[in-house]
Amino acid sequence: MSGFRRYGELDEAVGGGDPMMEHVFDLSALDKQDASKHLFGQVDWDEYLRAGVFLSQSEFQLLERAQDNIDFAMGNATSAKALANLLLKLADKCTSSVPAQQYVFTRVEEILQCGGGEFKNRAALFTVDGTNIHDGPFLRALRASDSYIQKSASVGLATLLTAYTGEVNSLISWLCEMLQSDTQGATDIAIPALTVLMRREACRGPFSAKGGITIVVSVLNKLGRNGNAQHLYDLTFCLWTLSLDDNADIAAFLSSGSINILTDLVLAAPSRKVVRMAVATLLNLTAGQDEGVLTEMLTGGLTKVLENMIHANAHKQAGDVEVEHDVRNLFEVLMKNYRDFSTFDRWVSEAKTGNLRWGIVHTEKFWRENAKLLEENDFEMLKVLISLLVSESPIVVAVALYDLGEFTRFYPNGRGVVKSLGGKDSAMELIGHSDQVIQRHALQCISKIMVTNWEFMK
């Protein structure tokens, strides 16, 4: 009987090693050391040893010795490289065994759990030439049917990419795909790897170029202020890292509605660390004194939220000096740029950022009073409004349809203007939309364009 049976004690603690218990056992609940011990006992090493193809007796003994003491194995350059090569070989060859794949990538994560120069040395073990990561097995594992393998492999690859060169674009494409997937648990798999990857400045640009900011904000909106606090923190951390760069994509931050969700998180305060990260991100966004950023913050009620935080003195009482500092600095920036905004200014801010949302600037009263203002600069803002009918956000499209219909009602010859700018045709294309809310607003919008006394048909 092989020595790996010595690690069966952990199995007994989680269900007596009964295979029927495996589906209810959460590996993610264990730290990497305990998880690798458990998984070591789940792999049928005897089968691999009998086959004599993927694993020799001496290689198995190396795995056993390393399982007893990983730091000892890593302390010797020869054995450390041999272990890394063996793990990569098993990952590359033993693809049909879920336990073997789970074990290998968990072991890689465990090996990389160190800091400073030691991390750099250990990460180098998984490179081809001291520079380029041996990333083939990791990339292949991203498409595994087992979610634990996907998660562990993606975190391992992301960790290696913080130090060395590899297929970062392939990982980013997979992360974006997972974050946008409707498959249950897909975002849970992707978020840890994304959080690790965003620690490296060189990886942020490619992620942002793939629409990463909009994708992260979309996930935050789906989670909502009462979502998983750790996920809220991780995703807000990612936005913070993306706001650090001098060439941060401010346009994407604005169009995605990031300022609105970050303000909402500060107000809701799901946890202190989420508030800390949200405030820090908002402060970073003001660094360039961008007019759109400042307007969005001022019209979105952020000033009042910060003022209440300062008066409550909660963060000072909690000894959270960083948050107190950022809250006061952000409040000072906004007060220096403060001005009274009319409701029309607020509507313009929403339209220009592509972040229309239901509120006081999307009512019959608002359009009765402000429709004529859209004629300025050759109907510039009306053209912007019509362009929002192809937004990827169902809410933005629904609100834009409502606004277009109301403009048509209250602007003299509004029907003719909207038709000449292509608004009618764009709205018509949405009548058959799969989203029933958009479909309803498209029908109402077209009715307002086509019928003179639309209010009598409501």
GROMACS .gro file of C-alpha atoms in nm:
model
  458
    1MET     CA    1   0.000   0.000   0.000
    2SER     CA    2   0.144   0.337  -0.099
    3GLY     CA    3   0.236   0.598   0.157
    4PHE     CA    4  -0.031   0.839   0.041
    5ARG     CA    5  -0.282   0.655   0.262
    6ARG     CA    6  -0.124   0.834   0.559
    7TYR     CA    7  -0.314   1.143   0.451
    8GLY     CA    8  -0.650   0.972   0.489
    9GLU     CA    9  -0.698   1.118   0.837
   10LEU     CA   10  -0.824   1.441   0.683
   11ASP     CA   11  -1.076   1.244   0.477
   12GLU     CA   12  -1.218   1.093   0.796
   13ALA     CA   13  -1.276   1.442   0.932
   14VAL     CA   14  -1.481   1.540   0.630
   15GLY     CA   15  -1.687   1.232   0.581
   16GLY     CA   16  -1.493   0.918   0.650
   17GLY     CA   17  -1.337   0.918   0.305
   18ASP     CA   18  -1.671   0.806   0.165
   19PRO     CA   19  -1.681   0.885  -0.210
   20MET     CA   20  -2.049   0.965  -0.171
   21MET     CA   21  -1.949   1.258   0.051
   22GLU     CA   22  -1.719   1.417  -0.210
   23HIS     CA   23  -1.995   1.618  -0.376
   24VAL     CA   24  -2.079   1.798  -0.051
   25PHE     CA   25  -1.719   1.859   0.054
   26ASP     CA   26  -1.604   2.213  -0.021
   27LEU     CA   27  -1.232   2.216  -0.096
   28SER     CA   28  -1.238   2.596  -0.103
   29ALA     CA   29  -1.315   2.594   0.269
   30LEU     CA   30  -0.967   2.454   0.343
   31ASP     CA   31  -0.637   2.638   0.331
   32LYS     CA   32  -0.407   2.524   0.052
   33GLN     CA   33  -0.193   2.302   0.274
   34ASP     CA   34  -0.491   2.107   0.409
   35ALA     CA   35  -0.654   2.096   0.066
   36SER     CA   36  -0.341   1.949  -0.096
   37LYS     CA   37  -0.315   1.688   0.182
   38HIS     CA   38  -0.675   1.589   0.125
   39LEU     CA   39  -0.634   1.573  -0.251
   40PHE     CA   40  -0.308   1.378  -0.225
   41GLY     CA   41  -0.511   1.105  -0.061
   42GLN     CA   42  -0.774   1.113  -0.335
   43VAL     CA   43  -0.539   1.044  -0.627
   44ASP     CA   44  -0.487   0.679  -0.725
   45TRP     CA   45  -0.107   0.698  -0.734
   46ASP     CA   46  -0.081   0.316  -0.742
   47GLU     CA   47  -0.244   0.317  -1.084
   48TYR     CA   48   0.007   0.568  -1.220
   49LEU     CA   49   0.297   0.376  -1.065
   50ARG     CA   50   0.179   0.046  -1.218
   51ALA     CA   51   0.144   0.208  -1.560
   52GLY     CA   52   0.495   0.350  -1.528
   53VAL     CA   53   0.425   0.612  -1.794
   54PHE     CA   54   0.354   0.940  -1.616
   55LEU     CA   55   0.509   0.867  -1.276
   56SER     CA   56   0.817   0.678  -1.157
   57GLN     CA   57   0.879   0.548  -0.805
   58SER     CA   58   1.144   0.815  -0.743
   59GLU     CA   59   0.906   1.089  -0.862
   60PHE     CA   60   0.635   0.963  -0.629
   61GLN     CA   61   0.882   0.966  -0.340
   62LEU     CA   62   0.961   1.329  -0.424
   63LEU     CA   63   0.588   1.410  -0.404
   64GLU     CA   64   0.565   1.233  -0.067
   65ARG     CA   65   0.867   1.412   0.080
   66ALA     CA   66   0.735   1.747  -0.041
   67GLN     CA   67   0.393   1.667   0.103
   68ASP     CA   68   0.553   1.621   0.444
   69ASN     CA   69   0.740   1.952   0.427
   70ILE     CA   70   0.700   2.186   0.132
   71ASP     CA   71   0.945   2.442   0.270
   72PHE     CA   72   1.215   2.174   0.298
   73ALA     CA   73   1.155   2.072  -0.064
   74MET     CA   74   1.172   2.434  -0.176
   75GLY     CA   75   1.493   2.491   0.022
   76ASN     CA   76   1.699   2.290  -0.222
   77ALA     CA   77   1.725   2.434  -0.575
   78THR     CA   78   1.752   2.093  -0.741
   79SER     CA   79   1.456   1.933  -0.563
   80ALA     CA   80   1.249   2.251  -0.600
   81LYS     CA   81   1.291   2.257  -0.977
   82ALA     CA   82   1.232   1.881  -0.997
   83LEU     CA   83   0.906   1.916  -0.803
   84ALA     CA   84   0.785   2.205  -1.020
   85ASN     CA   85   0.866   2.013  -1.339
   86LEU     CA   86   0.688   1.706  -1.203
   87LEU     CA   87   0.375   1.905  -1.119
   88LEU     CA   88   0.373   2.061  -1.466
   89LYS     CA   89   0.415   1.715  -1.622
   90LEU     CA   90   0.125   1.573  -1.420
   91ALA     CA   91  -0.091   1.873  -1.512
   92ASP     CA   92  -0.003   1.820  -1.877
   93LYS     CA   93  -0.046   1.441  -1.888
   94CYS     CA   94  -0.300   1.337  -1.624
   95THR     CA   95  -0.586   1.539  -1.774
   96SER     CA   96  -0.848   1.264  -1.734
   97SER     CA   97  -0.813   1.252  -1.354
   98VAL     CA   98  -1.004   1.527  -1.173
   99PRO     CA   99  -0.837   1.457  -0.833
  100ALA     CA  100  -0.491   1.464  -0.993
  101GLN     CA  101  -0.563   1.797  -1.164
  102GLN     CA  102  -0.711   1.941  -0.846
  103TYR     CA  103  -0.406   1.828  -0.651
  104VAL     CA  104  -0.151   1.968  -0.895
  105PHE     CA  105  -0.296   2.318  -0.919
  106THR     CA  106  -0.364   2.336  -0.544
  107ARG     CA  107  -0.001   2.241  -0.487
  108VAL     CA  108   0.113   2.517  -0.724
  109GLU     CA  109  -0.097   2.770  -0.532
  110GLU     CA  110   0.053   2.646  -0.205
  111ILE     CA  111   0.409   2.675  -0.337
  112LEU     CA  112   0.345   3.033  -0.451
  113GLN     CA  113   0.207   3.141  -0.111
  114CYS     CA  114   0.509   3.342  -0.003
  115GLY     CA  115   0.636   3.695  -0.041
  116GLY     CA  116   0.933   3.905  -0.145
  117GLY     CA  117   1.231   3.750  -0.317
  118GLU     CA  118   1.123   3.399  -0.218
  119PHE     CA  119   0.805   3.437  -0.428
  120LYS     CA  120   1.006   3.548  -0.730
  121ASN     CA  121   1.235   3.246  -0.695
  122ARG     CA  122   0.948   3.001  -0.658
  123ALA     CA  123   0.752   3.151  -0.948
  124ALA     CA  124   1.063   3.114  -1.168
  125LEU     CA  125   1.039   2.738  -1.118
  126PHE     CA  126   0.730   2.736  -1.342
  127THR     CA  127   0.897   2.920  -1.630
  128VAL     CA  128   1.059   2.772  -1.938
  129ASP     CA  129   1.366   2.992  -1.935
  130GLY     CA  130   1.345   3.207  -1.624
  131THR     CA  131   1.123   3.458  -1.805
  132ASN     CA  132   0.836   3.289  -1.991
  133ILE     CA  133   0.578   3.093  -1.794
  134HIS     CA  134   0.510   2.731  -1.886
  135ASP     CA  135   0.141   2.823  -1.914
  136GLY     CA  136   0.005   2.551  -2.145
  137PRO     CA  137  -0.130   2.327  -1.866
  138PHE     CA  138  -0.288   2.626  -1.688
  139LEU     CA  139  -0.463   2.754  -2.000
  140ARG     CA  140  -0.595   2.407  -2.080
  141ALA     CA  141  -0.729   2.370  -1.725
  142LEU     CA  142  -0.935   2.688  -1.764
  143ARG     CA  143  -1.164   2.484  -1.991
  144ALA     CA  144  -1.195   2.194  -1.747
  145SER     CA  145  -1.543   2.077  -1.651
  146ASP     CA  146  -1.456   2.096  -1.282
  147SER     CA  147  -1.502   2.443  -1.131
  148TYR     CA  148  -1.240   2.388  -0.860
  149ILE     CA  149  -0.976   2.310  -1.124
  150GLN     CA  150  -1.072   2.622  -1.318
  151LYS     CA  151  -1.051   2.841  -1.011
  152SER     CA  152  -0.723   2.697  -0.882
  153ALA     CA  153  -0.552   2.700  -1.223
  154SER     CA  154  -0.663   3.057  -1.296
  155VAL     CA  155  -0.537   3.184  -0.960
  156GLY     CA  156  -0.207   3.001  -1.009
  157LEU     CA  157  -0.159   3.145  -1.358
  158ALA     CA  158  -0.260   3.495  -1.245
  159THR     CA  159  -0.010   3.474  -0.960
  160LEU     CA  160   0.268   3.372  -1.198
  161LEU     CA  161   0.173   3.656  -1.436
  162THR     CA  162   0.234   3.909  -1.160
  163ALA     CA  163   0.602   3.817  -1.183
  164TYR     CA  164   0.675   3.674  -1.527
  165THR     CA  165   0.565   3.681  -1.891
  166GLY     CA  166   0.288   3.460  -2.027
  167GLU     CA  167  -0.040   3.446  -2.217
  168VAL     CA  168  -0.202   3.729  -2.022
  169ASN     CA  169  -0.447   3.808  -2.302
  170SER     CA  170  -0.574   3.451  -2.304
  171LEU     CA  171  -0.638   3.463  -1.930
  172ILE     CA  172  -0.805   3.804  -1.959
  173SER     CA  173  -1.035   3.681  -2.237
  174TRP     CA  174  -1.137   3.386  -2.019
  175LEU     CA  175  -1.194   3.612  -1.718
  176CYS     CA  176  -1.415   3.848  -1.920
  177GLU     CA  177  -1.610   3.551  -2.055
  178MET     CA  178  -1.667   3.409  -1.707
  179LEU     CA  179  -1.762   3.744  -1.553
  180GLN     CA  180  -2.024   3.797  -1.823
  181SER     CA  181  -2.155   3.441  -1.812
  182ASP     CA  182  -2.505   3.361  -1.687
  183THR     CA  183  -2.383   3.022  -1.563
  184GLN     CA  184  -2.431   2.991  -1.189
  185GLY     CA  185  -2.103   3.029  -1.002
  186ALA     CA  186  -1.903   3.154  -1.302
  187THR     CA  187  -1.823   3.490  -1.142
  188ASP     CA  188  -1.724   3.316  -0.817
  189ILE     CA  189  -1.465   3.120  -1.014
  190ALA     CA  190  -1.320   3.423  -1.194
  191ILE     CA  191  -1.309   3.694  -0.926
  192PRO     CA  192  -1.013   3.556  -0.721
  193ALA     CA  193  -0.787   3.533  -1.029
  194LEU     CA  194  -0.887   3.879  -1.149
  195THR     CA  195  -0.809   4.027  -0.809
  196VAL     CA  196  -0.461   3.873  -0.820
  197LEU     CA  197  -0.396   3.975  -1.182
  198MET     CA  198  -0.487   4.340  -1.124
  199ARG     CA  199  -0.200   4.372  -0.876
  200ARG     CA  200   0.037   4.398  -1.172
  201GLU     CA  201   0.022   4.731  -1.353
  202ALA     CA  202   0.116   4.579  -1.690
  203CYS     CA  203  -0.195   4.356  -1.680
  204ARG     CA  204  -0.444   4.638  -1.618
  205GLY     CA  205  -0.423   4.801  -1.960
  206PRO     CA  206  -0.508   4.482  -2.154
  207PHE     CA  207  -0.801   4.412  -1.918
  208SER     CA  208  -0.933   4.767  -1.953
  209ALA     CA  209  -0.897   4.743  -2.333
  210LYS     CA  210  -1.124   4.435  -2.326
  211GLY     CA  211  -1.400   4.640  -2.161
  212GLY     CA  212  -1.294   4.528  -1.817
  213ILE     CA  213  -1.416   4.836  -1.629
  214THR     CA  214  -1.767   4.803  -1.772
  215ILE     CA  215  -1.767   4.428  -1.701
  216VAL     CA  216  -1.664   4.475  -1.336
  217VAL     CA  217  -1.926   4.746  -1.282
  218SER     CA  218  -2.189   4.521  -1.439
  219VAL     CA  219  -2.105   4.241  -1.193
  220LEU     CA  220  -2.117   4.489  -0.903
  221ASN     CA  221  -2.463   4.601  -1.016
  222LYS     CA  222  -2.581   4.241  -1.032
  223LEU     CA  223  -2.449   4.173  -0.681
  224GLY     CA  224  -2.607   4.491  -0.545
  225ARG     CA  225  -2.518   4.666  -0.222
  226ASN     CA  226  -2.629   4.362  -0.019
  227GLY     CA  227  -2.427   4.110  -0.221
  228ASN     CA  228  -2.139   3.894  -0.101
  229ALA     CA  229  -1.918   4.138   0.093
  230GLN     CA  230  -1.593   3.969  -0.013
  231HIS     CA  231  -1.691   3.983  -0.380
  232LEU     CA  232  -1.791   4.349  -0.342
  233TYR     CA  233  -1.451   4.422  -0.190
  234ASP     CA  234  -1.255   4.226  -0.453
  235LEU     CA  235  -1.434   4.393  -0.743
  236THR     CA  236  -1.401   4.739  -0.588
  237PHE     CA  237  -1.032   4.665  -0.537
  238CYS     CA  238  -1.005   4.589  -0.909
  239LEU     CA  239  -1.166   4.925  -0.994
  240TRP     CA  240  -0.924   5.092  -0.754
  241THR     CA  241  -0.622   4.939  -0.927
  242LEU     CA  242  -0.762   5.046  -1.265
  243SER     CA  243  -0.803   5.402  -1.136
  244LEU     CA  244  -0.439   5.424  -1.023
  245ASP     CA  245  -0.278   5.460  -1.364
  246ASP     CA  246  -0.207   5.803  -1.510
  247ASN     CA  247  -0.375   5.690  -1.832
  248ALA     CA  248  -0.679   5.540  -1.658
  249ASP     CA  249  -0.977   5.505  -1.892
  250ILE     CA  250  -1.191   5.783  -1.745
  251ALA     CA  251  -1.442   5.755  -2.030
  252ALA     CA  252  -1.505   5.390  -1.938
  253PHE     CA  253  -1.544   5.477  -1.569
  254LEU     CA  254  -1.806   5.734  -1.665
  255SER     CA  255  -1.998   5.536  -1.926
  256SER     CA  256  -2.010   5.222  -1.710
  257GLY     CA  257  -2.186   5.397  -1.423
  258SER     CA  258  -1.898   5.320  -1.186
  259ILE     CA  259  -1.936   5.646  -0.993
  260ASN     CA  260  -2.300   5.569  -0.922
  261ILE     CA  261  -2.232   5.216  -0.791
  262LEU     CA  262  -1.928   5.328  -0.589
  263THR     CA  263  -2.133   5.607  -0.430
  264ASP     CA  264  -2.406   5.354  -0.352
  265LEU     CA  265  -2.152   5.125  -0.183
  266VAL     CA  266  -2.020   5.412   0.030
  267LEU     CA  267  -2.377   5.492   0.133
  268ALA     CA  268  -2.474   5.130   0.201
  269ALA     CA  269  -2.142   5.047   0.375
  270PRO     CA  270  -2.164   4.665   0.339
  271SER     CA  271  -1.829   4.650   0.520
  272ARG     CA  272  -1.559   4.894   0.630
  273LYS     CA  273  -1.307   4.764   0.379
  274VAL     CA  274  -1.554   4.805   0.091
  275VAL     CA  275  -1.613   5.167   0.193
  276ARG     CA  276  -1.238   5.226   0.220
  277MET     CA  277  -1.177   5.095  -0.131
  278ALA     CA  278  -1.477   5.272  -0.287
  279VAL     CA  279  -1.379   5.611  -0.142
  280ALA     CA  280  -1.015   5.563  -0.249
  281THR     CA  281  -1.127   5.483  -0.605
  282LEU     CA  282  -1.354   5.787  -0.623
  283LEU     CA  283  -1.069   6.007  -0.496
  284ASN     CA  284  -0.835   5.867  -0.763
  285LEU     CA  285  -1.088   5.950  -1.033
  286THR     CA  286  -1.087   6.318  -0.934
  287ALA     CA  287  -0.709   6.348  -0.982
  288GLY     CA  288  -0.741   6.473  -1.339
  289GLN     CA  289  -1.014   6.723  -1.250
  290ASP     CA  290  -1.224   6.575  -1.531
  291GLU     CA  291  -1.543   6.779  -1.573
  292GLY     CA  292  -1.754   6.472  -1.640
  293VAL     CA  293  -1.628   6.294  -1.329
  294LEU     CA  294  -1.688   6.593  -1.104
  295THR     CA  295  -2.033   6.656  -1.250
  296GLU     CA  296  -2.134   6.293  -1.205
  297MET     CA  297  -2.023   6.299  -0.841
  298LEU     CA  298  -2.188   6.631  -0.765
  299THR     CA  299  -2.518   6.547  -0.933
  300GLY     CA  300  -2.521   6.195  -0.789
  301GLY     CA  301  -2.537   6.312  -0.428
  302LEU     CA  302  -2.186   6.206  -0.325
  303THR     CA  303  -2.117   6.536  -0.149
  304LYS     CA  304  -2.403   6.483   0.093
  305VAL     CA  305  -2.294   6.125   0.163
  306LEU     CA  306  -1.939   6.240   0.247
  307GLU     CA  307  -2.066   6.528   0.458
  308ASN     CA  308  -2.275   6.288   0.667
  309MET     CA  309  -1.974   6.061   0.713
  310ILE     CA  310  -1.759   6.350   0.833
  311HIS     CA  311  -2.025   6.470   1.077
  312ALA     CA  312  -2.083   6.117   1.208
  313ASN     CA  313  -1.707   6.092   1.278
  314ALA     CA  314  -1.743   5.715   1.260
  315HIS     CA  315  -1.414   5.638   1.087
  316LYS     CA  316  -1.214   5.857   1.325
  317GLN     CA  317  -1.372   5.677   1.618
  318ALA     CA  318  -1.286   5.344   1.456
  319GLY     CA  319  -0.925   5.456   1.413
  320ASP     CA  320  -0.945   5.420   1.034
  321VAL     CA  321  -0.707   5.702   0.947
  322GLU     CA  322  -0.683   5.617   0.575
  323VAL     CA  323  -1.057   5.636   0.518
  324GLU     CA  324  -1.089   5.954   0.724
  325HIS     CA  325  -0.811   6.112   0.515
  326ASP     CA  326  -0.964   6.006   0.182
  327VAL     CA  327  -1.318   6.108   0.281
  328ARG     CA  328  -1.205   6.459   0.379
  329ASN     CA  329  -0.986   6.502   0.071
  330LEU     CA  330  -1.262   6.387  -0.162
  331PHE     CA  331  -1.512   6.617   0.009
  332GLU     CA  332  -1.271   6.913  -0.026
  333VAL     CA  333  -1.221   6.844  -0.398
  334LEU     CA  334  -1.596   6.836  -0.458
  335MET     CA  335  -1.660   7.150  -0.254
  336LYS     CA  336  -1.393   7.341  -0.450
  337ASN     CA  337  -1.573   7.247  -0.770
  338TYR     CA  338  -1.924   7.278  -0.631
  339ARG     CA  339  -2.193   7.461  -0.820
  340ASP     CA  340  -2.569   7.442  -0.833
  341PHE     CA  341  -2.685   7.205  -1.101
  342SER     CA  342  -3.021   7.245  -1.266
  343THR     CA  343  -3.221   6.933  -1.337
  344PHE     CA  344  -3.127   6.976  -1.704
  345ASP     CA  345  -2.756   6.977  -1.612
  346ARG     CA  346  -2.814   6.649  -1.436
  347TRP     CA  347  -2.990   6.501  -1.740
  348VAL     CA  348  -2.703   6.613  -1.966
  349SER     CA  349  -2.454   6.451  -1.729
  350GLU     CA  350  -2.644   6.120  -1.739
  351ALA     CA  351  -2.677   6.130  -2.118
  352LYS     CA  352  -2.313   6.217  -2.185
  353THR     CA  353  -2.189   5.937  -1.960
  354GLY     CA  354  -2.437   5.692  -2.109
  355ASN     CA  355  -2.572   5.619  -1.764
  356LEU     CA  356  -2.943   5.703  -1.784
  357ARG     CA  357  -3.137   5.584  -1.481
  358TRP     CA  358  -3.494   5.640  -1.367
  359GLY     CA  359  -3.540   5.952  -1.157
  360ILE     CA  360  -3.667   6.310  -1.150
  361VAL     CA  361  -3.509   6.395  -1.487
  362HIS     CA  362  -3.713   6.130  -1.664
  363THR     CA  363  -4.066   6.250  -1.600
  364GLU     CA  364  -4.342   6.425  -1.793
  365LYS     CA  365  -4.287   6.741  -1.584
  366PHE     CA  366  -3.915   6.751  -1.668
  367TRP     CA  367  -3.973   6.721  -2.042
  368ARG     CA  368  -4.255   6.972  -2.047
  369GLU     CA  369  -4.014   7.226  -1.894
  370ASN     CA  370  -3.688   7.131  -2.072
  371ALA     CA  371  -3.763   6.980  -2.414
  372LYS     CA  372  -3.675   7.306  -2.593
  373LEU     CA  373  -3.323   7.303  -2.446
  374LEU     CA  374  -3.230   7.006  -2.666
  375GLU     CA  375  -3.228   7.226  -2.976
  376GLU     CA  376  -2.896   7.385  -2.872
  377ASN     CA  377  -2.588   7.316  -3.088
  378ASP     CA  378  -2.793   7.167  -3.371
  379PHE     CA  379  -2.972   6.919  -3.141
  380GLU     CA  380  -2.643   6.779  -3.011
  381MET     CA  381  -2.792   6.622  -2.697
  382LEU     CA  382  -3.087   6.477  -2.889
  383LYS     CA  383  -2.837   6.298  -3.114
  384VAL     CA  384  -2.663   6.167  -2.802
  385LEU     CA  385  -2.998   6.044  -2.669
  386ILE     CA  386  -3.077   5.860  -2.992
  387SER     CA  387  -2.732   5.697  -2.987
  388LEU     CA  388  -2.814   5.545  -2.646
  389LEU     CA  389  -3.085   5.330  -2.805
  390VAL     CA  390  -2.811   5.080  -2.893
  391SER     CA  391  -2.665   5.071  -2.540
  392GLU     CA  392  -2.586   4.727  -2.396
  393SER     CA  393  -2.772   4.823  -2.076
  394PRO     CA  394  -3.145   4.736  -2.086
  395ILE     CA  395  -3.217   5.013  -1.833
  396VAL     CA  396  -3.039   5.278  -2.041
  397VAL     CA  397  -3.228   5.172  -2.355
  398ALA     CA  398  -3.566   5.176  -2.175
  399VAL     CA  399  -3.503   5.522  -2.025
  400ALA     CA  400  -3.376   5.657  -2.359
  401LEU     CA  401  -3.692   5.538  -2.532
  402TYR     CA  402  -3.905   5.709  -2.269
  403ASP     CA  403  -3.709   6.035  -2.298
  404LEU     CA  404  -3.723   6.030  -2.678
  405GLY     CA  405  -4.099   5.985  -2.670
  406GLU     CA  406  -4.145   6.266  -2.420
  407PHE     CA  407  -3.924   6.503  -2.622
  408THR     CA  408  -4.140   6.425  -2.925
  409ARG     CA  409  -4.452   6.520  -2.732
  410PHE     CA  410  -4.334   6.849  -2.589
  411TYR     CA  411  -4.101   6.996  -2.851
  412PRO     CA  412  -4.267   7.190  -3.134
  413ASN     CA  413  -4.245   6.966  -3.444
  414GLY     CA  414  -4.068   6.711  -3.228
  415ARG     CA  415  -4.196   6.431  -3.450
  416GLY     CA  416  -4.032   6.578  -3.758
  417VAL     CA  417  -3.701   6.641  -3.580
  418VAL     CA  418  -3.686   6.290  -3.433
  419LYS     CA  419  -3.768   6.132  -3.769
  420SER     CA  420  -3.503   6.337  -3.953
  421LEU     CA  421  -3.232   6.229  -3.705
  422GLY     CA  422  -3.319   5.859  -3.735
  423GLY     CA  423  -3.480   5.831  -3.394
  424LYS     CA  424  -3.800   5.678  -3.525
  425ASP     CA  425  -3.618   5.406  -3.721
  426SER     CA  426  -3.396   5.322  -3.423
  427ALA     CA  427  -3.699   5.293  -3.194
  428MET     CA  428  -3.884   5.078  -3.447
  429GLU     CA  429  -3.602   4.823  -3.444
  430LEU     CA  430  -3.657   4.773  -3.072
  431ILE     CA  431  -4.025   4.678  -3.095
  432GLY     CA  432  -3.930   4.312  -3.135
  433HIS     CA  433  -3.664   4.319  -2.862
  434SER     CA  434  -3.638   4.010  -2.640
  435ASP     CA  435  -3.655   4.227  -2.326
  436GLN     CA  436  -4.025   4.292  -2.256
  437VAL     CA  437  -3.956   4.621  -2.075
  438ILE     CA  438  -3.764   4.756  -2.375
  439GLN     CA  439  -4.036   4.623  -2.606
  440ARG     CA  440  -4.305   4.807  -2.409
  441HIS     CA  441  -4.115   5.137  -2.405
  442ALA     CA  442  -4.037   5.104  -2.777
  443LEU     CA  443  -4.407   5.065  -2.855
  444GLN     CA  444  -4.494   5.367  -2.640
  445CYS     CA  445  -4.217   5.574  -2.799
  446ILE     CA  446  -4.334   5.492  -3.152
  447SER     CA  447  -4.693   5.573  -3.049
  448LYS     CA  448  -4.583   5.917  -2.930
  449ILE     CA  449  -4.400   5.977  -3.257
  450MET     CA  450  -4.689   5.859  -3.475
  451VAL     CA  451  -4.995   5.988  -3.287
  452THR     CA  452  -5.064   6.358  -3.235
  453ASN     CA  453  -5.276   6.333  -2.919
  454TRP     CA  454  -5.092   6.042  -2.761
  455GLU     CA  455  -5.202   6.127  -2.407
  456PHE     CA  456  -5.562   6.033  -2.495
  457MET     CA  457  -5.447   5.681  -2.588
  458LYS     CA  458  -5.277   5.599  -2.257
   0.00000   0.00000   0.00000
